[in-house]
Short mmCIF file of C-alpha atoms and ligand atoms in Angstrom, two decimals:
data_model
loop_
_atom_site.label_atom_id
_atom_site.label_comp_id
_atom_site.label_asym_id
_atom_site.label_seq_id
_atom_site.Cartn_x
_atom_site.Cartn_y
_atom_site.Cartn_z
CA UNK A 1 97.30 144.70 100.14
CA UNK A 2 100.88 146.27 100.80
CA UNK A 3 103.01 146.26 97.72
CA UNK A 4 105.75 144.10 99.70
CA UNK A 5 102.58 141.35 100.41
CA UNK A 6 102.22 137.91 97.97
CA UNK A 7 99.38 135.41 98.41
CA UNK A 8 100.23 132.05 98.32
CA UNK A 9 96.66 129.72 97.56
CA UNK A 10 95.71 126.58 97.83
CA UNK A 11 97.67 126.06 100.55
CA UNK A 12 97.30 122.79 102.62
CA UNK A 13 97.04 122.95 106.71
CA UNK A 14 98.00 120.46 108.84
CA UNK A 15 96.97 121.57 112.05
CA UNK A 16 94.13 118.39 112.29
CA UNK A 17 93.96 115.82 109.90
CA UNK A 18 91.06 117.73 108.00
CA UNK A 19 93.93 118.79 106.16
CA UNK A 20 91.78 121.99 104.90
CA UNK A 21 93.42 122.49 101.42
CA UNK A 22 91.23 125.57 100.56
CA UNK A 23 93.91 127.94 102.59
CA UNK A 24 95.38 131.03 101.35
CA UNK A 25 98.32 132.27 102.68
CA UNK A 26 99.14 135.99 102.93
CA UNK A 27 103.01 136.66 103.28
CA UNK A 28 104.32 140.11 104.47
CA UNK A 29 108.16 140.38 105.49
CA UNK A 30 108.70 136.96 105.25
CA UNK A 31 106.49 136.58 108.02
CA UNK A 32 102.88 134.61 107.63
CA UNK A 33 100.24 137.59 108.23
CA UNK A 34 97.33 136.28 107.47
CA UNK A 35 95.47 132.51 106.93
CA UNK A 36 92.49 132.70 105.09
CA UNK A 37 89.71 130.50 105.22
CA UNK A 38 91.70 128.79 108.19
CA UNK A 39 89.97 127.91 111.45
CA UNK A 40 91.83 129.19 114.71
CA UNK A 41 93.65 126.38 115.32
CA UNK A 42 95.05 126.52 111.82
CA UNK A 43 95.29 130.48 112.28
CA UNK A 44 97.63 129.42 115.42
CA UNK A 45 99.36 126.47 113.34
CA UNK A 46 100.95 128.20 110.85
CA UNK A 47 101.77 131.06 113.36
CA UNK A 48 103.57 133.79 111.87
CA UNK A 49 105.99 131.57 110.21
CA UNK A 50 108.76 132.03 112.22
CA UNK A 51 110.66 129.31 113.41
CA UNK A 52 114.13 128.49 115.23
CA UNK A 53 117.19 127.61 112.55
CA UNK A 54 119.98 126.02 115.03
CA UNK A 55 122.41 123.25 114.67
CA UNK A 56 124.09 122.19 117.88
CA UNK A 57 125.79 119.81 119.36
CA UNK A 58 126.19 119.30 123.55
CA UNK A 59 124.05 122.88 123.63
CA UNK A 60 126.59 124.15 121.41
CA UNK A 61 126.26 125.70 118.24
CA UNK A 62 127.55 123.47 115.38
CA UNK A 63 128.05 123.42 111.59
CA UNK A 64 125.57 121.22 109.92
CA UNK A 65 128.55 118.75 108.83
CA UNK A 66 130.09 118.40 112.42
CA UNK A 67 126.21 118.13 113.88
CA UNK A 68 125.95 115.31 110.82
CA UNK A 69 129.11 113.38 111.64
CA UNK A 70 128.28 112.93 115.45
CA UNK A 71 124.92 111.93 115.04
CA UNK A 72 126.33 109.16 112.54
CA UNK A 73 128.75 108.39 114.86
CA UNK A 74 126.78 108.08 118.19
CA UNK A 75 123.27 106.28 116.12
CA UNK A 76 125.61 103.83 114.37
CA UNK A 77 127.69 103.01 117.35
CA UNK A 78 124.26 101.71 119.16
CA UNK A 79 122.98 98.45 119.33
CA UNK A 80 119.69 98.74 119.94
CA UNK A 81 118.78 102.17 118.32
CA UNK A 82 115.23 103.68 118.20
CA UNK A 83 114.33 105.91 115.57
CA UNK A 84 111.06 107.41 116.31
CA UNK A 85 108.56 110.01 114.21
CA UNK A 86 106.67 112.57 115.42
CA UNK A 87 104.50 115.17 113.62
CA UNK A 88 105.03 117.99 110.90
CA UNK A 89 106.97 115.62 108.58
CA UNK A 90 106.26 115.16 105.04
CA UNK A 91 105.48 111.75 103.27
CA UNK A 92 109.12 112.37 101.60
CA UNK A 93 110.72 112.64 105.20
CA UNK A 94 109.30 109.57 106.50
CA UNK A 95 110.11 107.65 103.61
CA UNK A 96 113.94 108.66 104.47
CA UNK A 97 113.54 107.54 108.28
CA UNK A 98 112.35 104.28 106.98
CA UNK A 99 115.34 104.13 104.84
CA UNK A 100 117.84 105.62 107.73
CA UNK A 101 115.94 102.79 110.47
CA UNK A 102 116.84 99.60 107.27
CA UNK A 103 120.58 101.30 107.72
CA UNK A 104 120.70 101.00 111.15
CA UNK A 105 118.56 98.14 112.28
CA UNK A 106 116.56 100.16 114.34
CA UNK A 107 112.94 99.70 116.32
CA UNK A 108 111.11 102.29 113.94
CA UNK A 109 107.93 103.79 115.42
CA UNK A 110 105.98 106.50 115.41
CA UNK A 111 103.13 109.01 117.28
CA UNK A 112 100.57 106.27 115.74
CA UNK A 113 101.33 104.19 118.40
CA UNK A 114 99.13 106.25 120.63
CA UNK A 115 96.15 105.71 118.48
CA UNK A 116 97.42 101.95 118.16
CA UNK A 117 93.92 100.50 119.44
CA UNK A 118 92.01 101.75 116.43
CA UNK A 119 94.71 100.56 113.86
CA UNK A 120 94.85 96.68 115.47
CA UNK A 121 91.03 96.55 115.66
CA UNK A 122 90.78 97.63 111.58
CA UNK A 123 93.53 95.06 111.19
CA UNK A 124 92.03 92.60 112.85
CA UNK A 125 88.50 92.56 111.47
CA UNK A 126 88.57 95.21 108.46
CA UNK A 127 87.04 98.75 108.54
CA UNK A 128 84.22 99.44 106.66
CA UNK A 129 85.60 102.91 105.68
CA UNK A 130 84.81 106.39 103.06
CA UNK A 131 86.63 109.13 101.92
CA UNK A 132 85.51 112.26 103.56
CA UNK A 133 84.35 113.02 99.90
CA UNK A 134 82.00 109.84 99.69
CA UNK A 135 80.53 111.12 103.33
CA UNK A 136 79.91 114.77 102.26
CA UNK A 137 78.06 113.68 99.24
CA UNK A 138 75.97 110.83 100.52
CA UNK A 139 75.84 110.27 104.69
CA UNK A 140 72.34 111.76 105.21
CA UNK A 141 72.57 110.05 108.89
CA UNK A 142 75.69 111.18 111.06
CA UNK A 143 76.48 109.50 114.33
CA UNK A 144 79.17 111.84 116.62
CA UNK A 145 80.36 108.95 118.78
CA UNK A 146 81.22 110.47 122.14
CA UNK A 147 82.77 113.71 119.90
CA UNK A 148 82.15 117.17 118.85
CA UNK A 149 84.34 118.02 116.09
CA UNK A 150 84.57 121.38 116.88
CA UNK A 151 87.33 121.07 119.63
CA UNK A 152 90.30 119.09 117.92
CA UNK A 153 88.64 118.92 113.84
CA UNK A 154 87.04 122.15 113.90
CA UNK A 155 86.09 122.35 109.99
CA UNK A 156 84.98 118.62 109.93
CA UNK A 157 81.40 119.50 109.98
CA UNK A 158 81.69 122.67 107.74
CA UNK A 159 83.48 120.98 104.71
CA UNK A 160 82.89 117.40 105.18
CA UNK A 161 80.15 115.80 107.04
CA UNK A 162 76.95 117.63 108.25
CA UNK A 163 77.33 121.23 106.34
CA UNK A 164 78.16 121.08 102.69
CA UNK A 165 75.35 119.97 100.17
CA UNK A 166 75.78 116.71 98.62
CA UNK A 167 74.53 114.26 95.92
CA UNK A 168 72.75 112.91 98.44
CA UNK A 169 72.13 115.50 100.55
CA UNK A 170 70.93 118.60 98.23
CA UNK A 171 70.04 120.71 101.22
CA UNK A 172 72.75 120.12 103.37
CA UNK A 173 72.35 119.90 106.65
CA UNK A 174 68.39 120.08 106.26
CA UNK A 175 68.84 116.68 104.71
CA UNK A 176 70.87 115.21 107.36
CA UNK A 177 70.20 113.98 110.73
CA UNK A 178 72.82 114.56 113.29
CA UNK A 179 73.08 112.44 116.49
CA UNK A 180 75.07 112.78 119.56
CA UNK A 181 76.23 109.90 121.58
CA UNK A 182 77.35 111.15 124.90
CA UNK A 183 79.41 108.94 126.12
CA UNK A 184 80.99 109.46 129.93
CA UNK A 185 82.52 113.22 129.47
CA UNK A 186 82.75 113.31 125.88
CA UNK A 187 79.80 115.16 124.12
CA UNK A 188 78.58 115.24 120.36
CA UNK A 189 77.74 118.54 119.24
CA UNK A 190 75.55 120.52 120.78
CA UNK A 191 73.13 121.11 117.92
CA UNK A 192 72.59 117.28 117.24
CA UNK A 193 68.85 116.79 116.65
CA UNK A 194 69.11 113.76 118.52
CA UNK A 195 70.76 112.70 121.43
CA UNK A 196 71.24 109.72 123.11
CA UNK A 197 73.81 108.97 126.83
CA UNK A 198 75.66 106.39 127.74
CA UNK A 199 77.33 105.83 130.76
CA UNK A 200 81.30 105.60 130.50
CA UNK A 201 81.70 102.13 131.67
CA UNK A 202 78.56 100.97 129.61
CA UNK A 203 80.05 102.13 126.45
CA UNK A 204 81.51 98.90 124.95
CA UNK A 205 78.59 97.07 126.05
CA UNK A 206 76.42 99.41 124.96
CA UNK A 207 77.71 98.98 121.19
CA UNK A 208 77.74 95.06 122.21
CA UNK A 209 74.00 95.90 122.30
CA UNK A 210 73.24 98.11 119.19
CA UNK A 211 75.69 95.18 116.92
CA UNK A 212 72.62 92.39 118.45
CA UNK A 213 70.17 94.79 117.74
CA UNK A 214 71.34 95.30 113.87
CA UNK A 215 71.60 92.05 113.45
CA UNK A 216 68.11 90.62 114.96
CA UNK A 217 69.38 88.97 117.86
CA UNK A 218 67.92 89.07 120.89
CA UNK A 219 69.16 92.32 122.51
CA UNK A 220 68.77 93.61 126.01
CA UNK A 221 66.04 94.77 127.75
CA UNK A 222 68.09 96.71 130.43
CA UNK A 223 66.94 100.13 130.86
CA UNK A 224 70.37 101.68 130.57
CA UNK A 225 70.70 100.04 127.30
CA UNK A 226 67.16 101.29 125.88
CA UNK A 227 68.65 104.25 124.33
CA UNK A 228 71.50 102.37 122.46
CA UNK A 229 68.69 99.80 121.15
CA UNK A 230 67.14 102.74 119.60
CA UNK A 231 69.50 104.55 118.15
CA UNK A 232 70.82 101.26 116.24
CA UNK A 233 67.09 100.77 114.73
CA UNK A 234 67.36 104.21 113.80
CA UNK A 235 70.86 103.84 112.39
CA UNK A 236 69.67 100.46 110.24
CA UNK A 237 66.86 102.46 108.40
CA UNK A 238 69.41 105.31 107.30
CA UNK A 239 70.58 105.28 103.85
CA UNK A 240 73.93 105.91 104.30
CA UNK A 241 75.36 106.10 108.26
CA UNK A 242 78.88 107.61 108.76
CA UNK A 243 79.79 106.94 112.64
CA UNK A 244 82.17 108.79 113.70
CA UNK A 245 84.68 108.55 116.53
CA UNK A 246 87.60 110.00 117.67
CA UNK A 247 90.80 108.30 116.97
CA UNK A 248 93.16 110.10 118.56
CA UNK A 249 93.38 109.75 122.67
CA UNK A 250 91.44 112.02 124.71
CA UNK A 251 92.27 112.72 128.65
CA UNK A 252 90.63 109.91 129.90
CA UNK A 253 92.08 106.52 128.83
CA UNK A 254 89.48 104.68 126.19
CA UNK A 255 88.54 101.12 127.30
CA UNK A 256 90.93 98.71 124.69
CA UNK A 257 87.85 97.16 123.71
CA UNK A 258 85.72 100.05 122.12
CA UNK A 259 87.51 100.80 118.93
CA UNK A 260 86.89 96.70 117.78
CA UNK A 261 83.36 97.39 118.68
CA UNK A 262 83.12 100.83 116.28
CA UNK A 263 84.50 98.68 113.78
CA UNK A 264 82.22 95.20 114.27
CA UNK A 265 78.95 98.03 114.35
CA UNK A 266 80.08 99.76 111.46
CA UNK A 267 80.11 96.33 109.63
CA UNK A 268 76.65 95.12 110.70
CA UNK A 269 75.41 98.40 109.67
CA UNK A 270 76.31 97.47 106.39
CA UNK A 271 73.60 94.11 105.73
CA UNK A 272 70.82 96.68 106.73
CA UNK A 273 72.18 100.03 105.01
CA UNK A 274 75.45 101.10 103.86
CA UNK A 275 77.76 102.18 106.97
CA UNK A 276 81.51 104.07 106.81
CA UNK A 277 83.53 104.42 110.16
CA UNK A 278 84.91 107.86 109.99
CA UNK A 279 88.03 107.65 112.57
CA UNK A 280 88.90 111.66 113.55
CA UNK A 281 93.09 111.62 113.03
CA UNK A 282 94.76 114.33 114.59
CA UNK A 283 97.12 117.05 112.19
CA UNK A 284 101.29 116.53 111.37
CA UNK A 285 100.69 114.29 108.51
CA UNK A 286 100.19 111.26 111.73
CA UNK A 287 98.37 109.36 108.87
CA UNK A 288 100.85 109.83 105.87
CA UNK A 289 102.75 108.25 108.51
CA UNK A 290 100.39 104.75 108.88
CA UNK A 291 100.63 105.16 105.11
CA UNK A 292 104.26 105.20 104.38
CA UNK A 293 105.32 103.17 107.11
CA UNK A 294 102.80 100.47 105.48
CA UNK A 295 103.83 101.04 101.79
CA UNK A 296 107.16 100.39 102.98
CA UNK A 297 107.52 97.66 105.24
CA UNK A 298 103.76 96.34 105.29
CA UNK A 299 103.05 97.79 108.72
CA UNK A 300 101.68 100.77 109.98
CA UNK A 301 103.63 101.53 113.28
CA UNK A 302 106.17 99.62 115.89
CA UNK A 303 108.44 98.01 112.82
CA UNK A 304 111.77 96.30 114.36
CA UNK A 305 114.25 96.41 111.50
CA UNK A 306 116.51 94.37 114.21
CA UNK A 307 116.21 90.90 112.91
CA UNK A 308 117.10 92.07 109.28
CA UNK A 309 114.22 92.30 107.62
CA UNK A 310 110.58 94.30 108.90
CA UNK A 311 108.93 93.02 111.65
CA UNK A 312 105.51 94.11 113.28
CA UNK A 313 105.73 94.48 116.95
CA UNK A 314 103.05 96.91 118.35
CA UNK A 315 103.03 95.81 121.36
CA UNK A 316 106.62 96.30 121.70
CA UNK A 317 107.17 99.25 120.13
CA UNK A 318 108.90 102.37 121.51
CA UNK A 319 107.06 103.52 124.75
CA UNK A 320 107.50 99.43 125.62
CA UNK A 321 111.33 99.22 124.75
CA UNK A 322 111.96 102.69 126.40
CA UNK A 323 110.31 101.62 129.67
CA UNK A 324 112.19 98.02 129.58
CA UNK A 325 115.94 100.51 129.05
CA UNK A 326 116.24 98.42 125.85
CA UNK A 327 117.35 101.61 123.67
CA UNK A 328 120.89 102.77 123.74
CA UNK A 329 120.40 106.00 121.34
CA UNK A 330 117.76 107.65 120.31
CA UNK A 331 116.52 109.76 116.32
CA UNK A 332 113.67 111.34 117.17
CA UNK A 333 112.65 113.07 113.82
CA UNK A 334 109.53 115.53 113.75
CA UNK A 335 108.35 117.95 115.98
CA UNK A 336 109.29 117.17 119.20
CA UNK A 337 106.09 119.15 121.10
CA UNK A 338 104.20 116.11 119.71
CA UNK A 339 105.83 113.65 121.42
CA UNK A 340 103.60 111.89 124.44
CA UNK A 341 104.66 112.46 127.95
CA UNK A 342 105.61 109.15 128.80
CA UNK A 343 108.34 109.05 126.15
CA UNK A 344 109.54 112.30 126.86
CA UNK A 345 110.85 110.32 130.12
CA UNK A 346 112.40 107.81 128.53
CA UNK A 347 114.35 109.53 126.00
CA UNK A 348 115.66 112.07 128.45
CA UNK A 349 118.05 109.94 129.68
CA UNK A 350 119.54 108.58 126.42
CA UNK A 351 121.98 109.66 124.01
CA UNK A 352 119.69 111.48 121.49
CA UNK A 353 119.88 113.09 117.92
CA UNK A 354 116.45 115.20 117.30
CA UNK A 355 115.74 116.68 113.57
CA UNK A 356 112.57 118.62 112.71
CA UNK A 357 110.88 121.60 113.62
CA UNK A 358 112.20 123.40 116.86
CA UNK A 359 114.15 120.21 117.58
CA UNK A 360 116.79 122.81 119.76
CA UNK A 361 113.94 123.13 122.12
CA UNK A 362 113.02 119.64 123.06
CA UNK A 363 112.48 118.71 126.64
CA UNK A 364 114.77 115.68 126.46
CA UNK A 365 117.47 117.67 125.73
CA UNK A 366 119.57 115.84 122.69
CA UNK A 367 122.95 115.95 122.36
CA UNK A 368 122.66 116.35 118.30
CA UNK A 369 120.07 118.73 117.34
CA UNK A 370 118.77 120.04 113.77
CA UNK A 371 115.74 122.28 113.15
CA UNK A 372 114.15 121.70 110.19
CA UNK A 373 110.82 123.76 108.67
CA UNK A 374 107.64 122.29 109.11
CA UNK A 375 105.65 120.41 106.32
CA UNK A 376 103.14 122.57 104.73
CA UNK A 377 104.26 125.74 106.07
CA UNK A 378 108.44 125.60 105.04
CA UNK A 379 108.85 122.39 103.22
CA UNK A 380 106.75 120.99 100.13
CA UNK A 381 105.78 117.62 99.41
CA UNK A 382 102.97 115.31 100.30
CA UNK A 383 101.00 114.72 102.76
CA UNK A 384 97.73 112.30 104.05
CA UNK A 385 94.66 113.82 104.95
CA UNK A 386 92.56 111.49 107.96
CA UNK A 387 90.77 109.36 105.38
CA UNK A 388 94.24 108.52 103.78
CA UNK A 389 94.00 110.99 101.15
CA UNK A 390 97.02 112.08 99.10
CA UNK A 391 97.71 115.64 99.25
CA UNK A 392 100.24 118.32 98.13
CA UNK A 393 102.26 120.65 100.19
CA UNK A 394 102.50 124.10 98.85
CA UNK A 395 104.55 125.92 101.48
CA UNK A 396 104.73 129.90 101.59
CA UNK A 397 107.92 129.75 103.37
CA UNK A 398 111.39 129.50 103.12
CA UNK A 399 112.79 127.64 105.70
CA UNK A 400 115.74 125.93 107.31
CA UNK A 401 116.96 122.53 105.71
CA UNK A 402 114.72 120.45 104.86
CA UNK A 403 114.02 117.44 106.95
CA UNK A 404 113.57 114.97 104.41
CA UNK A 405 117.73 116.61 102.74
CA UNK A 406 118.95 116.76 106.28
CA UNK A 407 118.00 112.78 106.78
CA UNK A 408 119.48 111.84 103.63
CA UNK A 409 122.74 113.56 104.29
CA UNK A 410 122.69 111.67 107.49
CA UNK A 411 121.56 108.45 105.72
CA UNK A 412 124.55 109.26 103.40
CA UNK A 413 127.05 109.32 106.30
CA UNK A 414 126.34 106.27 107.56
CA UNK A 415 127.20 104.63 104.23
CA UNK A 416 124.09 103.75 102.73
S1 LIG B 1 90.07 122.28 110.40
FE1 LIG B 1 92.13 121.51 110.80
S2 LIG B 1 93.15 121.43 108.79
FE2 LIG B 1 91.30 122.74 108.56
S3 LIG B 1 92.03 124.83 108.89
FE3 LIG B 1 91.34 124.07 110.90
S4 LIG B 1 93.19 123.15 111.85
FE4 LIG B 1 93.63 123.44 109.65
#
């Protein structure tokens, strides 16, 4: 290693919500050289390190104060304000834009509201969940539900589930059995020792099936549904199941009923064996999001500060109220890359303030813009790993301002 090189370890990623916190960073020149231990996708996460540092306002370059005082002015002039987080924000930052949407009686919501379905089903009937710990140490059956890890989670199987040896599971993967549920276009992995395929539109049907099947009732005889039959029989004489399903929206729409039936199949499991739901979350801290949002207010997503006091709306939340042209002004905090398309749309036409990482660059084009570092790689702090486990941020960076100081000194100049 060159003299002018230092190693930062123990470094968490965020580039999936694996949240790999086994990295070690190797800075040269200020400049990120290396990522050990990281997948590719991490490798192209963290980048070299560099990122934009502008303040503007109108296009313009700004001093942080001036950028400060007009966004004040222009988010507490509106009466129906949005404020609205996307990824690469730390617990610490989020906990400010709660604070900042109380101050201005704003619709709060967040990139969660994409993966909304998954959230209302565990709400409504309760997820029989694990820690990815609890799975690597004792699933010795593994269900990929319509998903191969190795795409968007790419160390899922190697750390977690499938790979690692286990209380359970002292040989690893030679103790496990792996099966792949193709379902439509999505694939498990392709070294599944079983696999069974489901047509796209039988899917929720299909699990309609395997929950009968658990549970003794008369199930069908269908052909198409032999397969599914099976595999729950299989399933109920494992000793420990972990099913696991994508959480995060693929490129085909999911039908709004599967992710209640995951989470009524993962429960039956459990009077025949023991069953977690493992629910793949994609990177940016999107679950230290769910969690401060909830430790805050008591909801995970879509919370309307409006009437005064927190109230759940998520089916009214911001890709709703930006369609309807309820939203005067926009904060969109985060990165703003990870914003859906649809919203993109919606804000364009608004009067905007965007803080985070490369907020100069966003496609809506906002008329008060601060880039921030990203969490993990510039800026400390905490953040959630999928299974809503705490972590801390060790950045190797320095960085812009902060997100979490720049919201405060905007929280500040709106008098709170
Ligand atoms: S699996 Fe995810 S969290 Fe782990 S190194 Fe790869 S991108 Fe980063």
């Amino acid at each position: 290693m060159s003299p002018a090189a230092r190693t930062v370890e123990h470094v968490t990623c965020l580039g999936c919500g694996c949240a790999c916190d086994d990295i070690t960073v190797v800075v040269k020149q200020d400049r990120v050289a290396e990522t050990r231990n990281a997948c590719a996708l991490g490798a192209a996460w963290f980048g070299d390190g560099r990122i934009p540092q502008d303040v503007r306002v109108n296009g313009r370059a700004a001093p942080l104060e001036r950028a400060l005082g007009e966004a004040a002015r222009m988010l507490g002039a509106a009466k129906r304000p949005l404020v609205y987080l996307a990824a690469d924000l730390s617990c610490e930052a989020q906990r400010e834009a709660v604070a900042l949407s109380d101050r201005l009686g704003a619709m709060l919501d967040s990139i969660t509201a994409a993966a909304a379905a998954g959230v209302l089903a565990a709400q409504r009937r309760g997820r029989a969940g694990a820690t990815l710990g609890e799975i690597r140490q004792r699933a010795d059956v593994i269900v990929f539900w319509g998903v191969d890890p190795v795409a968007r989670y790419p160390r899922f199987a190697t750390r977690y589930a499938v790979e690692p040896r286990g209380l359970e599971a002292p040989r690893g993967r030679g103790s496990r059995t792996v099966i792949a549920v193709d379902v439509g276009a999505g694939r498990g992995p392709a070294d599944a020792d079983a696999r069974v395929e489901i047509a796209g539109g039988d899917e929720v049907d299909a699990l309609g099936v395997m929950r009968a099947t658990v549970q003794g009732r008369v199930a069908s005889d269908e052909a198409r549904f032999r397969g599914s039959a099976e595999l729950a029989g299989r399933m109920s004489q494992g000793r420990y199941v972990a099913l696991v399903a994508d959480g995060e929206p693929g490129a085909a729409p999911a039908d709004p009923d599967r992710a209640e039936a995951l989470v009524t199949l993962a429960q039956a499991l459990n009077a025949p064996t023991r069953c977690a739901l493992i629910v793949l979350r994609g990177g940016g801290n999107r679950s230290g999001a769910d969690a401060v949002l909830t430790w805050q207010t008591g909801f995970p997503f879509a919370v309307d500060f409006a009437p005064g006091f927190p109230t759940y709306r998520p089916h009214a939340g911001a890709a709703a109220l930006l369609a309807a042209r309820e939203i005067d002004a926009a904060l969109v905090i985060g990165s703003p890359a990870s914003i859906p398309a649809p919203l993109i749309g919606g804000l364009a036409g608004l009067p905007t303030v965007a803080i985070g990482p490369r907020a100069s660059a966003a496609a809506f084009k906002p008329a008060v813009s601060v880039d921030t570092g990203i969490a993990g790689i510039h800026e400390g702090g905490t953040a959630y790993r999928m299974d809503e486990v705490p972590l801390p941020l060790r950045p190797a960076l320095a960085g812009p301002p902060t997100a979490a100081g720049t919201l405060r000194a905007l929280r500040e100049r709106l008098g709170a």
